[in-house]
Amino acid sequence: MEVTKDIIYIGVNDHKVDLFEGQYVVPNGMAYNSYVILDEKTAVMDTVDAHFGEEWLANLEQALGGRKPDYLVVQHMEPDHSANIAKFAEKYPEAQIVGNAKTFTMVKNFFGTDYADRRVVVKDGESLSLGAHELTFVFAPMVHWPEVMVTYDAKDKVLFSADGFGKFGALDVDEDWACEARRYYFGIVGKYGMQVQNLLKKAAALDIQIICPLHGPVLTENLGYYIGLYDTWSAYKPESEGVFVAYASVYGNTKAAAELLAEKLREKGCPKVTVADLAREDMAECVEDAFRYDTLVLASCTYNGGVFPPMREFILDLTERGYRNRRVALIENGSWAATAAKVMEKMLEGSKDITFAENRVSIKSALDETSTAQVEALADELTK
């Protein structure tokens, strides 16, 4: 696939993977992207997952059309992008490998050598000329590994963005970008919002017409939309007005309260209400929705003096990713000594700019007249 006249896509689609990074469900597979720039000298941008080494090398050979690569640029050392460095180095012994000092520390960790006789160690802001194409390397530490850098091609105005602007899903599947990019961002990059903000500030000084990520489609139109979403996500701002109701229920009584609240919210004109059973639904999608909306309702039964385990996992996933700038409401259930609300609030005490709803719902085993009235009051507060 031609990205531009001189930049060829040589990545692969993976429809065998069931869990990306061992935890994220990917029903539509994954794309591992790689590119080659053809100029007076040729540069390959990253490799692909280990399972697709031969396919990737065949794609590269076809794109080169009989030429030899001069450089392999390693932007990110995560194995889904770096696994074939050794195969490349063996097949093309005259090619140089480009990375930063931290890159080559990891190269040695993974492959037992840092290719000292053929490496090109670059610094932040340095450039490499291929002829008409001049590549400038912009360091992006902790987006989302410490060695990450992105690369800007001034001729074609292309940003090779490493894992930035990536998404779940193979390229031969037609699906909405934002949903799977949002789930990917908050699951994998979400903790590092400040670092993403720093990278966006650097990128703002560049004339970018095309974004080539290491996962997901090449972005060529309406780049302001994608960059705007990344700015919102990395600034921990709500993307949409609405309420996400997340519940953890053993026998269905806490679930009944969560669904009743959702029904009341819709009746009172809430623009968007989403409900999720934390024990059954994809946790990464639940995390995505918690960051997407401006209001979160946590509903859990009391369990061993704390909260039901799926709720505990959910809140830990949020706090590990810097959850902040949201309104949170609490629903607890307990046949005796209900403590879930107190525990959930304490779990969020380190999160910045969290506003707790004044009204809380406390259920004794099952909804009754008192707790139903509390649900009504909470719905009134959340829809003011």
Coordinates of C-alpha atoms in Angstrom, one line a residue:
M1 CA 0.0 0.0 0.0
E2 CA 1.3 3.4 -0.9
V3 CA 1.1 6.0 1.8
T4 CA 2.8 8.5 -0.5
K5 CA 4.9 8.1 -3.6
D6 CA 8.0 7.3 -1.6
I7 CA 6.5 5.7 1.6
I8 CA 5.2 2.1 1.4
Y9 CA 3.2 0.3 4.0
I10 CA 4.6 -3.2 4.8
G11 CA 2.7 -4.1 7.9
V12 CA 0.6 -7.2 8.6
N13 CA -2.8 -8.1 10.0
D14 CA -3.2 -10.6 12.9
H15 CA -6.5 -12.4 13.1
K16 CA -5.1 -15.2 15.3
V17 CA -4.5 -13.1 18.4
D18 CA -7.3 -13.4 21.0
L19 CA -5.8 -11.2 23.8
F20 CA -3.6 -8.3 22.9
E21 CA -0.8 -7.9 25.5
G22 CA -2.3 -10.8 27.3
Q23 CA -5.4 -9.0 28.5
Y24 CA -7.3 -6.9 25.9
V25 CA -10.0 -8.7 23.9
V26 CA -9.5 -8.0 20.2
P27 CA -12.4 -9.6 18.3
N28 CA -11.3 -7.9 15.0
G29 CA -7.6 -8.7 15.4
M30 CA -4.7 -6.4 15.4
A31 CA -2.5 -4.6 12.8
Y32 CA 1.2 -4.4 13.3
N33 CA 2.3 -1.5 11.1
S34 CA 5.7 -1.0 9.5
Y35 CA 6.7 1.3 6.6
V36 CA 9.6 1.7 4.2
I37 CA 10.8 5.1 2.8
L38 CA 12.4 4.9 -0.6
D39 CA 14.9 7.6 -1.4
E40 CA 18.6 7.8 -2.3
K41 CA 18.8 5.8 0.9
T42 CA 16.1 3.6 2.2
A43 CA 14.8 3.5 5.8
V44 CA 12.5 0.9 7.3
M45 CA 10.3 2.1 10.1
D46 CA 10.0 -0.6 12.8
T47 CA 9.3 -4.3 12.5
V48 CA 6.3 -6.4 13.5
D49 CA 5.2 -9.1 15.9
A50 CA 7.4 -12.3 16.0
H51 CA 4.7 -14.5 14.5
F52 CA 4.8 -12.5 11.2
G53 CA 8.5 -12.1 10.6
E54 CA 8.6 -14.0 7.3
E55 CA 5.5 -12.3 6.0
W56 CA 6.9 -8.9 7.0
L57 CA 10.3 -9.6 5.4
A58 CA 8.5 -10.7 2.2
N59 CA 6.5 -7.4 2.2
L60 CA 9.7 -5.5 2.7
E61 CA 11.5 -7.3 -0.1
Q62 CA 8.7 -6.6 -2.5
A63 CA 8.5 -2.9 -1.6
L64 CA 12.3 -2.5 -2.0
G65 CA 12.1 -3.9 -5.6
G66 CA 15.6 -5.3 -5.5
R67 CA 17.2 -2.5 -3.5
K68 CA 18.8 -3.0 0.0
P69 CA 17.7 -1.1 3.1
D70 CA 20.2 1.4 4.5
Y71 CA 18.5 1.9 7.9
L72 CA 16.1 0.3 10.3
V73 CA 14.6 3.0 12.6
V74 CA 13.5 1.5 15.9
Q75 CA 10.9 3.9 17.5
H76 CA 9.6 1.5 20.1
M77 CA 11.0 -1.6 21.6
E78 CA 7.8 -3.4 22.6
P79 CA 8.0 -6.8 21.1
D80 CA 5.0 -6.4 18.8
H81 CA 7.1 -3.9 16.9
S82 CA 10.7 -4.9 17.6
A83 CA 10.6 -8.7 17.5
N84 CA 12.2 -9.0 14.1
I85 CA 15.2 -6.8 14.6
A86 CA 17.6 -9.8 14.7
K87 CA 16.0 -11.3 11.6
F88 CA 16.4 -8.0 9.8
A89 CA 20.0 -7.6 10.9
E90 CA 20.9 -11.1 9.8
K91 CA 19.2 -10.7 6.4
Y92 CA 20.6 -7.2 5.7
P93 CA 24.1 -7.2 7.4
E94 CA 25.1 -3.8 5.8
A95 CA 22.0 -2.0 7.1
Q96 CA 22.4 0.3 10.1
I97 CA 20.1 0.4 13.0
V98 CA 18.8 3.7 14.3
G99 CA 17.6 4.4 17.8
N100 CA 18.4 6.3 21.0
A101 CA 20.6 5.3 23.9
K102 CA 17.7 3.8 25.8
T103 CA 16.7 1.9 22.6
F104 CA 20.0 0.1 22.4
T105 CA 19.9 -0.8 26.1
M106 CA 16.6 -2.6 25.5
V107 CA 17.9 -4.1 22.2
K108 CA 20.7 -5.8 24.2
N109 CA 18.2 -7.0 26.8
F110 CA 16.0 -8.6 24.2
F111 CA 18.6 -9.9 21.7
G112 CA 21.9 -10.2 23.6
T113 CA 23.6 -7.6 21.5
D114 CA 23.3 -3.8 21.0
Y115 CA 24.8 -4.0 17.4
A116 CA 27.6 -1.6 18.4
D117 CA 29.3 -2.0 15.0
R118 CA 26.3 -0.8 13.0
R119 CA 24.1 1.3 15.3
V120 CA 23.3 5.0 14.8
V121 CA 22.5 6.6 18.2
V122 CA 20.4 9.7 17.8
K123 CA 19.5 12.5 20.2
D124 CA 16.2 14.3 20.6
G125 CA 15.7 16.7 17.7
E126 CA 18.5 15.2 15.6
S127 CA 17.9 14.5 11.9
L128 CA 18.9 11.8 9.4
S129 CA 18.9 12.6 5.7
L130 CA 17.8 10.0 3.2
G131 CA 18.2 12.4 0.2
A132 CA 15.0 14.3 -0.4
H133 CA 13.5 13.0 2.8
E134 CA 14.9 14.3 6.1
L135 CA 13.8 12.4 9.2
T136 CA 13.7 14.3 12.5
F137 CA 13.5 12.2 15.7
V138 CA 11.3 13.6 18.5
F139 CA 11.7 11.8 21.8
A140 CA 8.4 10.8 23.5
P141 CA 9.5 9.1 26.8
M142 CA 6.8 7.2 28.6
V143 CA 4.4 7.3 25.6
H144 CA 4.3 4.6 26.8
W145 CA 7.8 3.1 27.3
P146 CA 10.9 5.2 28.2
E147 CA 12.7 4.7 24.9
V148 CA 9.9 5.8 22.6
M149 CA 10.5 8.3 19.9
V150 CA 8.4 9.5 16.9
T151 CA 9.8 10.5 13.6
Y152 CA 8.8 13.4 11.3
D153 CA 9.4 13.3 7.6
A154 CA 9.6 16.9 6.4
K155 CA 9.3 16.2 2.7
D156 CA 5.9 14.4 2.8
K157 CA 4.9 16.0 6.1
V158 CA 4.4 12.6 7.7
L159 CA 4.5 11.8 11.4
F160 CA 5.4 8.3 12.3
S161 CA 3.7 8.3 15.7
A162 CA 4.8 5.0 17.3
D163 CA 2.0 3.7 19.5
G164 CA 0.4 7.2 19.5
F165 CA -2.9 7.4 17.5
G166 CA -3.1 3.6 17.5
K167 CA -6.2 1.4 17.9
F168 CA -7.3 -2.2 18.2
G169 CA -8.4 -4.0 15.1
A170 CA -6.8 -5.3 11.9
L171 CA -6.8 -3.0 8.8
D172 CA -9.0 -5.3 6.7
V173 CA -11.9 -4.8 9.1
D174 CA -14.2 -1.8 8.7
E175 CA -15.0 -0.2 12.1
D176 CA -15.3 3.1 13.8
W177 CA -11.9 4.6 14.7
A178 CA -12.8 6.4 17.9
C179 CA -14.3 3.5 19.9
E180 CA -11.3 1.1 19.6
A181 CA -8.8 3.9 19.7
R182 CA -10.3 5.2 22.9
R183 CA -10.2 1.7 24.5
Y184 CA -6.7 1.3 23.3
Y185 CA -5.6 4.7 24.6
F186 CA -7.1 4.4 28.1
G187 CA -6.1 0.8 28.5
I188 CA -2.5 1.1 27.4
V189 CA -1.4 4.8 27.3
G190 CA -3.9 6.3 29.7
K191 CA -1.6 6.6 32.7
Y192 CA 0.8 8.8 30.8
G193 CA -1.4 11.8 30.0
M194 CA 1.2 14.4 30.9
Q195 CA 3.7 12.8 28.6
V196 CA 1.2 12.7 25.8
Q197 CA 0.5 16.4 26.4
N198 CA 4.2 17.1 26.1
L199 CA 4.4 15.2 22.8
L200 CA 1.3 17.0 21.4
K201 CA 3.0 20.4 22.2
K202 CA 6.1 19.3 20.3
A203 CA 3.9 18.0 17.4
A204 CA 2.0 21.3 17.2
A205 CA 5.2 23.0 15.8
L206 CA 5.2 20.5 12.9
D207 CA 3.3 20.7 9.6
I208 CA 1.6 17.2 9.8
Q209 CA -0.5 16.1 6.9
I210 CA -0.4 12.3 7.5
I211 CA -0.1 10.2 10.7
C212 CA 1.4 6.7 10.4
P213 CA 0.9 4.9 13.7
L214 CA 2.2 1.4 14.6
H215 CA -1.4 0.1 15.1
G216 CA -4.5 1.0 13.2
P217 CA -5.1 2.9 9.9
V218 CA -2.9 5.6 8.4
L219 CA -4.7 8.9 9.1
T220 CA -4.8 11.3 6.1
E221 CA -7.9 13.4 6.6
N222 CA -9.5 15.5 9.3
L223 CA -6.4 15.2 11.5
G224 CA -7.7 17.9 13.8
Y225 CA -10.4 15.4 14.9
Y226 CA -7.9 12.8 16.0
I227 CA -5.5 15.2 17.6
G228 CA -8.4 16.9 19.4
L229 CA -9.5 13.6 20.9
Y230 CA -5.9 12.8 22.0
D231 CA -5.7 16.2 23.6
T232 CA -9.0 15.6 25.5
W233 CA -8.1 12.1 26.6
S234 CA -4.6 13.0 27.7
A235 CA -5.8 16.1 29.6
Y236 CA -8.2 13.8 31.5
K237 CA -11.2 15.9 30.4
P238 CA -14.6 14.3 29.9
E239 CA -15.3 13.7 26.2
S240 CA -19.1 13.6 26.5
E241 CA -21.8 14.6 28.9
G242 CA -23.4 11.6 30.3
V243 CA -23.5 9.0 33.1
F244 CA -21.8 5.6 33.2
V245 CA -23.3 3.3 35.8
A246 CA -21.0 0.5 36.7
Y247 CA -22.3 -2.2 39.1
A248 CA -21.0 -5.3 40.8
S249 CA -23.8 -7.5 42.1
V250 CA -24.0 -11.0 43.6
Y251 CA -27.7 -11.9 43.6
G252 CA -29.1 -9.1 41.4
N253 CA -30.3 -6.6 44.1
T254 CA -27.5 -4.2 43.5
K255 CA -28.1 -4.6 39.7
A256 CA -31.7 -3.7 40.2
A257 CA -30.7 -0.5 41.9
A258 CA -28.3 0.4 39.2
E259 CA -30.9 -0.3 36.5
L260 CA -33.5 1.7 38.3
L261 CA -31.2 4.7 38.6
A262 CA -30.5 4.4 34.8
E263 CA -34.2 4.3 34.1
K264 CA -34.8 7.4 36.3
L265 CA -31.9 9.3 34.7
R266 CA -33.3 8.7 31.2
E267 CA -36.8 9.8 32.3
K268 CA -35.3 13.0 33.6
G269 CA -33.5 13.8 30.4
C270 CA -30.0 12.7 30.9
P271 CA -28.3 12.9 27.5
K272 CA -26.5 9.6 27.7
V273 CA -26.7 6.7 30.2
T274 CA -24.6 3.6 29.9
V275 CA -24.9 0.6 32.3
A276 CA -22.3 -2.2 32.7
D277 CA -22.0 -5.4 34.7
L278 CA -18.4 -5.3 35.8
A279 CA -18.4 -9.1 36.4
R280 CA -19.4 -9.9 32.8
E281 CA -18.4 -7.1 30.4
D282 CA -15.0 -6.3 29.0
M283 CA -13.1 -4.4 31.7
A284 CA -11.2 -2.4 29.2
E285 CA -14.5 -1.1 27.7
C286 CA -15.7 -0.2 31.2
V287 CA -12.6 1.8 31.8
E288 CA -13.1 3.5 28.4
D289 CA -16.6 4.5 29.3
A290 CA -15.6 5.8 32.8
F291 CA -13.1 8.2 31.1
R292 CA -15.5 9.1 28.3
Y293 CA -18.3 10.5 30.4
D294 CA -18.4 13.3 33.0
T295 CA -20.3 11.3 35.6
L296 CA -19.6 7.9 37.1
V297 CA -21.9 5.8 39.3
L298 CA -20.3 3.0 41.3
A299 CA -22.7 0.4 42.6
S300 CA -21.4 -2.5 44.7
C301 CA -22.5 -4.9 47.3
T302 CA -20.4 -5.2 50.5
Y303 CA -18.1 -8.2 50.3
N304 CA -15.8 -9.4 53.0
G305 CA -16.0 -6.0 54.6
G306 CA -15.0 -4.3 51.3
V307 CA -16.4 -4.3 47.8
F308 CA -17.2 -7.1 45.4
P309 CA -13.9 -8.1 43.5
P310 CA -14.9 -6.9 40.0
M311 CA -15.6 -3.4 41.5
R312 CA -12.2 -3.5 43.3
E313 CA -10.5 -4.4 40.0
F314 CA -12.4 -1.6 38.2
I315 CA -11.5 1.1 40.6
L316 CA -7.8 0.0 40.7
D317 CA -7.8 0.1 36.8
L318 CA -9.1 3.7 37.0
T319 CA -6.8 5.0 39.7
E320 CA -3.7 3.4 38.0
R321 CA -4.6 5.4 34.9
G322 CA -4.9 8.8 36.7
Y323 CA -8.7 9.0 36.8
R324 CA -9.7 12.6 37.7
N325 CA -11.9 15.5 36.8
R326 CA -15.2 13.6 37.2
R327 CA -18.3 13.5 39.4
V328 CA -18.8 10.2 41.2
A329 CA -21.9 8.8 42.9
L330 CA -22.0 5.8 45.1
I331 CA -24.6 3.0 45.7
E332 CA -23.9 0.3 48.3
N333 CA -25.7 -2.8 49.4
G334 CA -25.3 -4.8 52.5
S335 CA -27.4 -7.3 54.5
W336 CA -25.5 -6.2 57.6
A337 CA -22.7 -3.6 58.1
A338 CA -22.8 -2.0 54.7
T339 CA -19.3 -0.5 54.1
A340 CA -19.0 -0.5 50.3
A341 CA -19.6 3.2 49.8
K342 CA -16.9 4.1 52.4
V343 CA -14.4 1.7 50.8
M344 CA -15.1 2.9 47.3
E345 CA -14.7 6.5 48.3
K346 CA -11.4 5.7 50.1
M347 CA -10.1 3.9 47.0
L348 CA -10.6 7.2 45.1
E349 CA -9.1 9.5 47.7
G350 CA -5.8 9.8 45.7
S351 CA -7.6 10.8 42.5
K352 CA -7.5 14.5 41.7
D353 CA -10.6 16.7 41.3
I354 CA -13.2 14.1 42.1
T355 CA -16.5 15.5 43.2
F356 CA -18.8 13.1 45.1
A357 CA -22.5 13.4 44.7
E358 CA -24.3 14.5 47.9
N359 CA -26.9 11.8 47.7
R360 CA -26.0 8.2 48.3
V361 CA -28.0 5.0 48.1
S362 CA -27.6 2.5 50.8
I363 CA -29.6 -0.7 50.3
K364 CA -30.2 -3.3 53.0
S365 CA -30.4 -6.5 51.0
A366 CA -33.0 -5.3 48.5
L367 CA -34.6 -2.1 47.4
D368 CA -37.3 -0.9 49.7
E369 CA -39.3 2.4 50.0
T370 CA -36.4 4.2 51.7
S371 CA -33.6 3.1 49.2
T372 CA -35.9 3.7 46.2
A373 CA -36.4 7.2 47.4
Q374 CA -32.6 7.6 47.6
V375 CA -32.3 6.4 44.0
E376 CA -34.9 9.1 43.0
A377 CA -33.0 11.8 44.9
L378 CA -29.7 10.8 43.3
A379 CA -31.3 10.9 39.9
D380 CA -32.5 14.4 40.6
E381 CA -29.1 15.5 41.6
L382 CA -27.3 14.0 38.7
T383 CA -29.7 15.6 36.2
K384 CA -29.7 19.1 37.6

